[in-house]
């Protein structure tokens, strides 16, 4: 709707070109916070008391968390820990207390390879990404841009009901070039999720290939390209 009024349009994914006039549309990608590129895996190891030799799963539900992801991870948590997979779990602030109750009810004590945080600052997220072997994430455009910048092997779970089904489109754009695995919410069963995580943990060449392909969605000059477009409009 707004395209007809816009002078310039910046898009993050090639597939979005189909929705906008070619003459005023540019593929810029999404800007990524500078801190995300300065992560330190050894700092994350020290912060969480992890073992650097063990694989690590990073769970991201977005800044507000995602209860569907939280519940799915808790269902397979003991199995992951028994398999030697460490877990950094960002639950979201609105779900943090609920997660604590579930942990107590199931006799799970954070520590020994599992840590849950309601929110990760940019620096904390950067360190967690640097350490992560595999990432389980929603498919928001901002999250995908940061995962692409850090070349992470990723399992994406699109949010059902996202505006215009954007997360699902984002996820399948990435999966279409082999840059991620997509699991839809209705298919987020414990056996499939565990299987996909363990498969990635055990296949370093696959993880590297996925990360390289995902990096195609990282545009290092995105912020400058968008700013340049704005400046060109202002000086007219």
XYZ file of C-alpha atoms in Angstrom:
236
model
C 0.000 0.000 0.000
C 2.724 2.460 0.969
C 4.856 1.656 -2.085
C 2.772 3.961 -4.262
C 3.682 6.926 -2.039
C 7.358 6.033 -1.465
C 10.231 7.675 -3.306
C 12.717 4.950 -2.397
C 12.123 1.404 -1.111
C 14.761 -0.678 0.657
C 14.208 -4.443 0.849
C 16.023 -7.201 2.710
C 15.194 -10.239 0.529
C 15.324 -10.716 -3.254
C 11.845 -12.262 -3.272
C 10.390 -8.951 -2.035
C 11.133 -7.344 -5.410
C 7.960 -8.895 -6.788
C 5.854 -6.625 -4.564
C 7.420 -3.244 -5.405
C 8.147 -1.041 -8.432
C 11.555 -1.965 -9.863
C 12.664 1.594 -10.569
C 12.611 2.754 -6.954
C 13.464 -0.472 -5.113
C 16.920 -1.482 -3.868
C 18.088 -4.668 -2.177
C 19.984 -3.275 0.819
C 19.579 -6.043 3.404
C 19.050 -5.300 7.077
C 21.603 -3.374 9.146
C 23.293 -5.399 11.892
C 24.393 -3.985 15.243
C 28.168 -3.514 15.274
C 28.463 -5.339 18.608
C 27.200 -8.573 17.045
C 30.430 -8.873 15.064
C 32.676 -8.600 18.132
C 31.645 -11.754 20.007
C 34.141 -13.666 22.136
C 33.501 -17.385 22.588
C 35.982 -17.700 25.453
C 34.181 -14.924 27.319
C 30.884 -16.810 26.952
C 32.555 -19.984 28.252
C 33.769 -18.105 31.324
C 30.439 -16.328 31.862
C 28.354 -19.500 31.811
C 30.854 -21.971 33.199
C 30.693 -24.041 30.019
C 33.200 -26.493 28.572
C 34.756 -25.126 25.360
C 35.122 -28.584 23.807
C 31.394 -29.374 24.045
C 28.852 -28.271 21.410
C 26.466 -25.476 22.378
C 22.868 -24.815 21.322
C 21.719 -21.193 21.468
C 17.947 -20.733 21.699
C 16.548 -17.349 20.588
C 12.861 -16.515 20.561
C 13.295 -12.813 19.826
C 13.464 -10.034 22.396
C 10.109 -11.032 23.904
C 10.834 -14.750 23.826
C 8.557 -17.391 22.350
C 6.686 -19.789 24.578
C 6.375 -22.382 21.813
C 10.159 -22.508 21.483
C 10.623 -22.427 25.251
C 8.339 -25.403 25.750
C 9.929 -27.341 22.904
C 13.406 -26.831 24.343
C 12.364 -27.821 27.852
C 10.874 -31.061 26.509
C 14.211 -32.124 25.043
C 16.562 -30.416 27.506
C 17.560 -33.469 29.524
C 18.148 -35.463 26.351
C 20.379 -32.724 24.955
C 22.388 -32.453 28.161
C 22.818 -36.234 28.281
C 24.104 -36.084 24.700
C 26.731 -33.565 25.798
C 25.070 -30.511 24.235
C 25.255 -27.320 26.309
C 22.320 -24.900 26.069
C 22.110 -21.110 26.312
C 18.395 -20.325 26.488
C 17.017 -16.810 26.028
C 13.468 -17.188 27.305
C 12.178 -13.627 26.969
C 11.220 -11.486 29.950
C 7.513 -12.274 29.807
C 8.184 -16.032 29.962
C 11.094 -16.123 32.393
C 9.124 -16.765 35.587
C 7.064 -19.467 33.909
C 10.260 -21.148 32.735
C 11.659 -21.067 36.276
C 8.536 -22.816 37.599
C 8.705 -25.496 34.906
C 12.367 -26.117 35.695
C 11.587 -26.562 39.394
C 8.637 -28.852 38.648
C 10.867 -31.068 36.506
C 13.804 -31.035 38.882
C 16.062 -29.202 36.432
C 18.648 -26.941 38.031
C 20.372 -24.404 35.746
C 24.085 -25.070 35.637
C 26.184 -27.969 34.425
C 25.696 -27.080 30.793
C 22.394 -25.199 30.892
C 21.756 -21.518 31.443
C 18.545 -19.547 30.988
C 18.380 -15.750 30.678
C 15.335 -13.567 30.194
C 17.250 -11.244 27.870
C 20.689 -11.010 26.278
C 22.339 -7.645 25.707
C 24.026 -7.066 22.352
C 27.421 -7.984 23.814
C 26.037 -11.075 25.551
C 24.285 -12.164 22.375
C 27.458 -11.636 20.363
C 29.432 -13.826 22.762
C 26.719 -16.502 22.756
C 26.675 -16.500 18.949
C 30.453 -16.792 18.841
C 30.264 -19.886 21.045
C 27.142 -21.474 19.527
C 27.466 -24.601 17.430
C 23.795 -24.505 16.392
C 21.127 -21.816 16.811
C 17.383 -22.368 17.230
C 15.583 -19.145 16.379
C 12.460 -17.407 15.203
C 12.644 -16.126 11.626
C 12.403 -12.383 12.105
C 14.338 -10.365 9.543
C 16.601 -8.812 12.181
C 17.465 -12.165 13.724
C 18.252 -13.705 10.340
C 20.505 -10.760 9.472
C 22.522 -11.291 12.670
C 22.728 -15.049 12.120
C 23.863 -14.427 8.540
C 26.531 -11.997 9.721
C 27.933 -14.625 12.079
C 27.465 -17.562 9.643
C 25.597 -19.772 12.091
C 24.057 -23.161 11.336
C 20.439 -22.414 12.161
C 17.086 -24.071 12.679
C 14.328 -21.532 12.032
C 10.829 -21.802 13.495
C 8.592 -19.172 11.826
C 6.084 -17.423 14.065
C 2.532 -18.413 13.198
C 0.378 -15.351 12.725
C 3.225 -12.961 11.918
C 2.104 -9.996 9.811
C 1.613 -11.072 6.191
C 3.221 -14.407 7.092
C 6.556 -12.602 6.815
C 8.532 -14.954 9.071
C 7.523 -17.979 7.050
C 8.578 -16.247 3.826
C 11.855 -15.161 5.424
C 12.590 -18.690 6.595
C 11.912 -20.334 3.247
C 13.921 -17.703 1.364
C 16.910 -18.748 3.475
C 16.152 -22.472 3.341
C 15.775 -22.251 -0.428
C 19.527 -21.751 -0.830
C 20.435 -24.259 1.888
C 21.137 -21.605 4.520
C 18.890 -22.996 7.274
C 16.566 -25.803 8.304
C 12.909 -24.810 8.751
C 10.580 -26.514 11.212
C 7.012 -25.224 11.254
C 5.369 -24.814 14.678
C 2.885 -27.695 14.147
C 5.869 -29.983 13.409
C 7.897 -28.899 16.439
C 7.782 -32.312 18.046
C 10.523 -33.356 20.411
C 11.818 -36.199 18.236
C 12.185 -34.127 15.055
C 13.746 -31.188 16.876
C 16.236 -33.359 18.754
C 17.097 -35.209 15.557
C 17.833 -32.022 13.618
C 19.933 -30.515 16.434
C 22.025 -33.658 16.863
C 22.445 -34.043 13.101
C 23.899 -30.539 12.857
C 26.073 -31.017 15.944
C 27.567 -34.153 14.401
C 28.156 -32.739 10.920
C 30.680 -29.869 10.973
C 30.921 -29.750 7.180
C 27.151 -29.322 6.882
C 27.207 -26.570 9.526
C 29.951 -24.730 7.669
C 28.133 -25.049 4.354
C 24.886 -23.759 5.870
C 26.657 -20.834 7.497
C 28.361 -19.834 4.251
C 25.083 -19.998 2.324
C 23.242 -18.056 5.027
C 25.886 -15.323 4.847
C 24.459 -14.358 1.450
C 21.756 -12.543 3.461
C 24.360 -10.409 5.243
C 24.897 -7.001 3.662
C 27.765 -5.271 5.525
C 26.946 -1.922 3.902
C 23.185 -2.069 4.586
C 23.106 0.890 6.985
C 25.174 3.071 4.649
C 23.071 2.097 1.620
C 19.845 2.999 3.406
C 21.313 6.253 4.728
C 22.551 7.164 1.242
C 19.065 6.623 -0.131
C 17.625 8.915 2.526
C 20.267 11.593 1.824
C 19.500 11.499 -1.895
C 15.843 12.216 -1.133
C 16.662 15.060 1.259
C 18.957 16.942 -1.158
C 16.491 16.918 -4.031
